[in-house]
Coordinates of C-alpha atoms and ligand atoms in Angstrom, one line a residue:
M1 CA -23.0 -0.2 37.6
I2 CA -22.5 -3.9 38.4
E3 CA -19.0 -5.1 39.0
Y4 CA -18.1 -8.5 40.2
K5 CA -15.3 -9.1 42.5
V6 CA -13.5 -12.1 41.4
A7 CA -10.9 -13.8 43.1
L8 CA -8.7 -15.9 40.8
I9 CA -7.3 -19.4 42.4
G10 CA -4.6 -20.7 40.1
F11 CA -3.0 -18.3 37.4
G12 CA -2.0 -20.5 34.6
G13 CA -3.4 -20.3 31.0
V14 CA -7.2 -20.2 31.8
N15 CA -7.4 -17.5 34.5
R16 CA -4.7 -15.6 32.7
A17 CA -7.0 -15.7 29.6
L18 CA -10.0 -14.6 31.8
V19 CA -8.1 -11.5 32.7
Q20 CA -7.3 -11.1 29.1
L21 CA -10.8 -11.4 28.0
A22 CA -11.7 -8.8 30.7
A23 CA -9.1 -6.4 29.7
E24 CA -10.4 -6.4 26.1
N25 CA -14.1 -6.6 26.7
N26 CA -15.0 -5.1 30.0
A27 CA -16.7 -2.1 28.4
G28 CA -18.6 -4.4 26.1
W29 CA -19.8 -6.8 28.7
L30 CA -21.1 -3.9 30.8
R31 CA -23.2 -2.9 27.7
E32 CA -24.1 -6.3 26.5
L33 CA -24.2 -8.4 29.7
G34 CA -24.8 -6.0 32.3
F35 CA -21.6 -6.3 34.3
Q36 CA -18.0 -6.1 34.3
L37 CA -15.2 -8.1 36.1
K38 CA -12.7 -6.8 38.6
F39 CA -9.9 -9.0 40.2
V40 CA -9.5 -8.6 43.8
G41 CA -7.2 -11.5 44.4
V42 CA -5.0 -14.2 43.0
S43 CA -3.0 -17.1 44.1
D44 CA -0.8 -19.4 42.5
L45 CA 1.5 -22.3 43.8
Y46 CA 4.4 -20.9 41.6
L47 CA 3.7 -17.1 41.2
G48 CA 2.7 -16.3 44.7
S49 CA -0.4 -14.3 45.7
A50 CA -2.0 -10.9 45.9
I51 CA -5.0 -9.2 47.5
C52 CA -6.0 -6.0 46.4
P53 CA -9.7 -5.1 47.2
R54 CA -10.0 -2.0 44.9
G55 CA -9.0 -4.3 42.1
L56 CA -5.6 -5.3 40.4
D57 CA -4.6 -3.5 37.3
L58 CA -5.8 -5.6 34.3
N59 CA -2.7 -4.6 32.2
D60 CA -0.3 -5.6 35.1
L61 CA -2.1 -8.9 35.5
C62 CA -1.9 -9.7 31.8
A63 CA 1.7 -8.8 31.5
L64 CA 2.7 -10.7 34.7
P65 CA 5.8 -12.8 33.9
S66 CA 6.0 -16.7 34.6
V67 CA 8.4 -16.1 37.1
K68 CA 8.4 -17.7 40.7
G69 CA 7.0 -15.4 43.0
A70 CA 6.3 -12.9 40.4
L71 CA 2.7 -11.7 42.1
E72 CA 4.9 -10.2 45.0
N73 CA 5.5 -7.2 42.6
L74 CA 1.9 -6.4 42.5
P75 CA 0.0 -4.3 45.0
G76 CA -0.8 -6.6 48.2
G77 CA 1.6 -9.0 46.7
K78 CA 3.5 -12.0 48.2
A79 CA 6.1 -14.4 46.9
L80 CA 4.1 -17.3 48.4
P81 CA 0.7 -18.8 47.3
E82 CA -1.9 -17.8 50.1
T83 CA -4.9 -19.4 48.8
E84 CA -7.0 -19.3 51.7
E85 CA -6.2 -15.6 52.4
V86 CA -7.4 -14.7 49.2
I87 CA -10.6 -16.7 49.5
Q88 CA -11.4 -15.2 52.8
H89 CA -10.1 -11.9 52.8
S90 CA -10.1 -10.2 49.1
G91 CA -13.8 -9.4 49.4
A92 CA -14.6 -11.4 46.3
D93 CA -18.4 -12.1 45.1
I94 CA -16.9 -15.0 43.1
V95 CA -13.9 -17.5 42.9
A96 CA -12.6 -18.3 39.7
E97 CA -10.8 -21.7 40.4
A98 CA -8.7 -23.0 37.7
T99 CA -6.0 -25.2 39.2
F100 CA -4.8 -28.6 38.1
T101 CA -7.1 -31.5 38.2
N102 CA -6.6 -34.3 40.8
P103 CA -8.0 -37.4 39.3
V104 CA -7.7 -39.3 42.4
D105 CA -9.8 -37.3 45.0
G106 CA -10.2 -34.0 43.3
E107 CA -8.3 -32.1 46.1
P108 CA -7.0 -29.4 47.0
A109 CA -9.5 -28.0 44.4
S110 CA -12.6 -29.2 46.3
S111 CA -11.5 -27.8 49.5
Y112 CA -10.7 -24.4 47.7
C113 CA -14.5 -24.5 46.4
W114 CA -16.0 -25.8 49.8
N115 CA -14.3 -23.1 51.8
A116 CA -15.4 -20.2 49.4
L117 CA -18.9 -21.6 49.1
N118 CA -19.3 -21.8 52.8
K119 CA -18.0 -18.1 53.1
G120 CA -21.0 -17.3 50.8
I121 CA -18.9 -16.8 47.6
S122 CA -19.9 -18.2 44.5
V123 CA -17.6 -20.4 42.6
V124 CA -16.9 -21.0 38.9
T125 CA -14.5 -23.7 38.0
T126 CA -13.0 -25.4 34.9
N127 CA -11.5 -28.3 37.1
K128 CA -12.9 -31.7 36.6
G129 CA -11.8 -33.0 40.0
P130 CA -14.2 -31.0 42.4
V131 CA -17.1 -31.5 39.9
A132 CA -16.6 -35.3 39.0
F133 CA -16.2 -36.2 42.9
N134 CA -18.2 -33.6 44.9
A135 CA -20.6 -31.8 42.8
D136 CA -23.6 -32.7 45.0
A137 CA -22.1 -31.8 48.2
L138 CA -20.9 -28.5 46.8
T139 CA -24.1 -27.8 45.0
H140 CA -25.9 -28.2 48.4
A141 CA -23.3 -25.9 50.1
A142 CA -23.9 -23.3 47.7
E143 CA -27.6 -23.4 48.1
L144 CA -27.5 -23.4 51.8
K145 CA -25.6 -19.9 51.3
G146 CA -27.9 -18.5 48.6
V147 CA -24.9 -18.7 46.2
F148 CA -23.8 -20.7 43.1
F149 CA -21.5 -23.5 42.1
E150 CA -21.0 -23.5 38.2
F151 CA -18.8 -25.6 36.2
E152 CA -19.6 -25.6 32.5
G153 CA -16.0 -25.6 31.6
S154 CA -15.2 -28.9 33.0
V155 CA -16.5 -30.7 30.0
M156 CA -15.8 -29.5 26.3
S157 CA -14.3 -26.1 27.6
G158 CA -16.5 -23.2 26.5
T159 CA -18.5 -25.4 24.0
P160 CA -21.9 -25.5 26.0
A161 CA -22.7 -29.1 26.9
I162 CA -23.8 -29.2 30.5
R163 CA -26.1 -26.0 30.7
L164 CA -27.4 -26.7 26.9
A165 CA -28.6 -30.1 28.0
R166 CA -30.1 -29.0 31.3
E167 CA -31.6 -25.8 30.1
S168 CA -32.3 -26.0 26.6
L169 CA -33.1 -29.7 26.4
A170 CA -35.2 -29.4 29.7
G171 CA -38.2 -31.6 29.2
S172 CA -36.7 -33.5 26.3
D173 CA -36.5 -36.9 28.3
L174 CA -32.6 -37.3 28.1
V175 CA -32.0 -41.1 28.2
G176 CA -28.3 -40.9 27.4
F177 CA -25.3 -39.3 25.6
E178 CA -22.2 -40.2 23.6
G179 CA -19.5 -38.2 23.0
I180 CA -15.7 -37.5 21.9
L181 CA -14.6 -35.7 25.1
N182 CA -10.8 -35.8 24.5
G183 CA -9.4 -33.5 22.1
T184 CA -5.7 -35.2 22.4
S185 CA -6.7 -38.9 21.6
N186 CA -9.2 -37.6 18.7
L187 CA -6.2 -35.6 17.4
V188 CA -3.9 -38.7 17.8
I189 CA -6.5 -40.9 15.8
S190 CA -6.9 -38.4 13.0
S191 CA -3.4 -38.1 12.8
M192 CA -2.7 -41.8 12.6
E193 CA -5.3 -42.0 9.7
M194 CA -3.0 -39.5 7.9
G195 CA 0.0 -42.0 8.3
L196 CA 1.5 -40.8 11.6
S197 CA 2.7 -43.6 14.0
F198 CA 1.0 -43.6 17.4
E199 CA 4.2 -42.0 19.2
E200 CA 4.5 -39.2 16.5
A201 CA 0.5 -38.5 16.9
V202 CA 0.9 -38.1 20.7
E203 CA 4.1 -36.0 20.1
K204 CA 2.2 -33.7 17.9
A205 CA -0.9 -33.3 20.2
Q206 CA 1.8 -32.2 22.9
R207 CA 3.5 -29.8 20.6
L208 CA -0.1 -28.2 19.8
G209 CA -0.8 -28.0 23.6
Y210 CA -3.7 -30.1 23.5
A211 CA -2.2 -33.0 25.7
E212 CA -1.6 -33.1 29.3
A213 CA 2.0 -32.7 30.4
D214 CA 1.8 -36.6 31.1
P215 CA -0.6 -37.6 28.2
T216 CA -1.3 -41.0 29.9
A217 CA -4.6 -39.6 31.4
D218 CA -5.8 -38.4 27.4
I219 CA -4.4 -41.7 25.9
E220 CA -5.8 -44.3 28.4
G221 CA -9.2 -42.5 28.8
H222 CA -8.9 -41.3 32.3
D223 CA -9.7 -37.7 31.3
V224 CA -12.8 -38.9 29.7
R225 CA -13.8 -41.0 32.6
L226 CA -14.4 -38.1 34.6
K227 CA -16.1 -36.1 32.1
V228 CA -18.4 -39.0 31.6
T229 CA -18.9 -39.0 35.4
I230 CA -19.6 -35.4 35.4
L231 CA -22.3 -35.6 32.3
A232 CA -23.9 -38.7 33.9
N233 CA -24.4 -37.5 37.4
Q234 CA -25.5 -34.0 36.3
L235 CA -27.7 -34.9 33.4
L236 CA -28.9 -38.5 34.0
G237 CA -29.3 -38.3 37.8
A238 CA -26.5 -40.8 38.3
K239 CA -24.5 -41.1 41.5
L240 CA -21.3 -42.4 39.9
K241 CA -17.9 -42.2 41.0
P242 CA -15.2 -42.1 38.3
R243 CA -14.0 -45.8 39.3
D244 CA -17.8 -46.9 38.4
V245 CA -17.3 -45.8 34.8
T246 CA -15.5 -48.7 32.8
C247 CA -12.4 -47.3 30.9
K248 CA -10.2 -48.3 28.1
G249 CA -8.1 -46.1 26.0
I250 CA -6.7 -45.9 22.4
S251 CA -3.1 -47.2 23.1
G252 CA -4.1 -50.6 21.5
L253 CA -5.3 -48.8 18.3
T254 CA -2.6 -49.4 15.4
V255 CA -2.0 -47.3 12.3
Q256 CA -3.3 -50.3 10.3
A257 CA -6.7 -50.5 12.3
V258 CA -7.5 -46.8 12.0
Q259 CA -6.6 -47.0 8.0
D260 CA -8.5 -50.0 7.6
A261 CA -11.4 -48.2 9.2
V262 CA -11.2 -45.2 7.0
A263 CA -10.9 -47.6 3.7
S264 CA -14.3 -49.3 4.7
N265 CA -16.1 -45.8 5.5
A266 CA -16.0 -46.1 9.2
R267 CA -13.8 -44.5 12.1
W268 CA -12.4 -45.5 15.3
K269 CA -13.2 -42.9 18.0
L270 CA -12.6 -42.9 21.7
I271 CA -16.2 -42.7 23.0
G272 CA -17.6 -41.4 26.4
S273 CA -21.0 -42.6 26.8
A274 CA -23.8 -43.3 29.5
S275 CA -27.2 -44.6 29.0
K276 CA -30.2 -44.6 31.6
A277 CA -32.5 -47.6 31.8
P278 CA -36.3 -47.4 32.6
D279 CA -35.5 -48.2 36.1
G280 CA -33.1 -45.1 36.5
T281 CA -30.0 -47.2 36.6
V282 CA -27.1 -45.5 34.6
C283 CA -24.3 -47.3 32.9
A284 CA -21.2 -45.7 31.7
S285 CA -18.1 -46.3 29.6
V286 CA -15.2 -45.2 27.9
E287 CA -13.6 -47.1 25.1
P288 CA -12.6 -47.0 21.3
K289 CA -15.7 -47.7 19.0
L290 CA -15.8 -48.3 15.2
L291 CA -18.3 -45.9 14.0
P292 CA -19.8 -45.9 10.6
I293 CA -19.4 -42.7 8.7
E294 CA -23.1 -41.8 8.8
N295 CA -22.9 -41.4 12.7
S296 CA -22.5 -37.7 13.4
L297 CA -19.4 -38.2 15.6
A298 CA -17.5 -40.1 12.8
S299 CA -16.6 -36.8 11.0
V300 CA -15.3 -35.0 14.0
A301 CA -11.7 -34.8 13.2
G302 CA -8.8 -33.2 15.1
A303 CA -8.7 -31.8 18.4
I304 CA -12.5 -31.0 18.3
N305 CA -14.8 -32.4 20.8
A306 CA -18.7 -33.3 20.2
V307 CA -21.5 -34.9 22.2
T308 CA -24.5 -36.3 21.0
F309 CA -27.5 -36.3 23.6
K310 CA -30.0 -39.1 23.3
T311 CA -33.4 -37.5 24.1
R312 CA -36.9 -39.4 23.4
V313 CA -38.6 -36.2 22.3
L314 CA -36.3 -34.8 19.8
G315 CA -34.1 -38.0 19.0
D316 CA -30.4 -37.2 18.8
V317 CA -29.0 -33.7 19.4
T318 CA -25.5 -33.3 18.7
V319 CA -23.2 -30.2 19.6
R320 CA -19.6 -29.8 18.5
G321 CA -16.9 -27.3 19.2
P322 CA -13.6 -26.9 20.9
G323 CA -12.9 -29.0 24.0
A324 CA -9.7 -27.5 25.2
G325 CA -7.6 -24.4 25.1
R326 CA -6.9 -21.3 27.2
T327 CA -9.5 -18.8 25.7
E328 CA -12.0 -21.4 24.9
T329 CA -11.8 -22.7 28.7
A330 CA -11.8 -18.9 30.2
Y331 CA -15.1 -18.4 28.0
A332 CA -16.5 -21.1 30.1
L333 CA -15.7 -19.2 33.2
L334 CA -17.5 -16.0 31.7
S335 CA -20.5 -18.1 30.8
D336 CA -20.7 -19.4 34.3
I337 CA -20.4 -15.8 35.5
V338 CA -23.3 -14.7 33.2
S339 CA -25.3 -17.4 34.4
I340 CA -24.8 -16.3 38.0
H341 CA -25.5 -12.7 37.0
R342 CA -28.8 -13.9 35.3
K343 CA -30.0 -15.9 38.4
K344 CA -29.1 -13.0 41.0
S345 CA -30.9 -10.6 38.6
A346 CA -33.9 -12.7 38.6
V347 CA -33.8 -13.1 42.4
E348 CA -33.6 -9.4 42.8
A349 CA -36.4 -8.7 40.2
S350 CA -38.7 -11.1 42.3
K351 CA -38.2 -9.2 45.5
Ligands
HSE1 N1 -6.1 -32.7 27.8 C1 -7.6 -32.5 27.6 C2 -7.9 -32.7 26.0 C3 -7.9 -31.2 27.7 O1 -7.0 -33.2 25.2 O2 -9.0 -32.7 25.7 C4 -9.4 -30.8 28.4 O3 -9.6 -31.4 29.4

């Protein structure tokens, strides 16, 4: 029986949801996917840390109260976060990194990923910071150690975008993409179409749990800029830093403008896009665009995300689905672990 030992870095909604998924589905995963998960360590800035190489009880983890230092009450628990201890000494095969995104330099998450990979531990992350700023270096570090750095959840949560383009669209000659990559801003525009003011629409997105605590990153396009950087670098071979992506958000859109668009069979959308010129140069931007209703992104309403991949062989290919949410993002971590499992199994089979 294959049982991956996972260390959880950050125990907010996403890693909690991963534990919940494992509690509900481990037996089914073993049958369907060929492995199950056990959690050997956890560290969280607020909740503290715990190391338990035989595996923490899934019900205890699921029921952990959101109280400062709560992890102290689990076996091997401490009231303080000991992230490096957990990475170095829990005996994990895989680190699931789901801490906050730092849009300035990706730290400290990048260092957590780096330290795990250098110890020969694979990393799965939903964090845009390490991927937008350091994906190449982290992937190289993983290759040197024969482990894996996977980050499907950094864009569009569990909806396949990165792996879909890399694997299923391999050979399709991808030359660009355009997408709705932030659920909050899309929900805000949809709500304004229905008559809410900008402020009421932002409040609604916060109430529904889509917006960041400070929604500026959602509204001003900074969140999309990180995602565009990730997609452009990973799929188009660009070497962009987030500051290379021109960025304009939706705070200048008025209710009148979005309603006028609807009346003329068009929709305003916050679009993140990039395109590759024949010489390989990649240009990327984030900006509100007025789309005719025939555009497949125009009908994407509410908190849903979508991306259209521009390929020379197939033409446009669009995928749409959730772009945020705890379980939806935790599913991306599972999909990363499935990918690691399949790559490891292929290596084993070739020996
Ligand atoms: N606040 C983000 C959104 C969450 O609204 O899409 C996912 O990055």
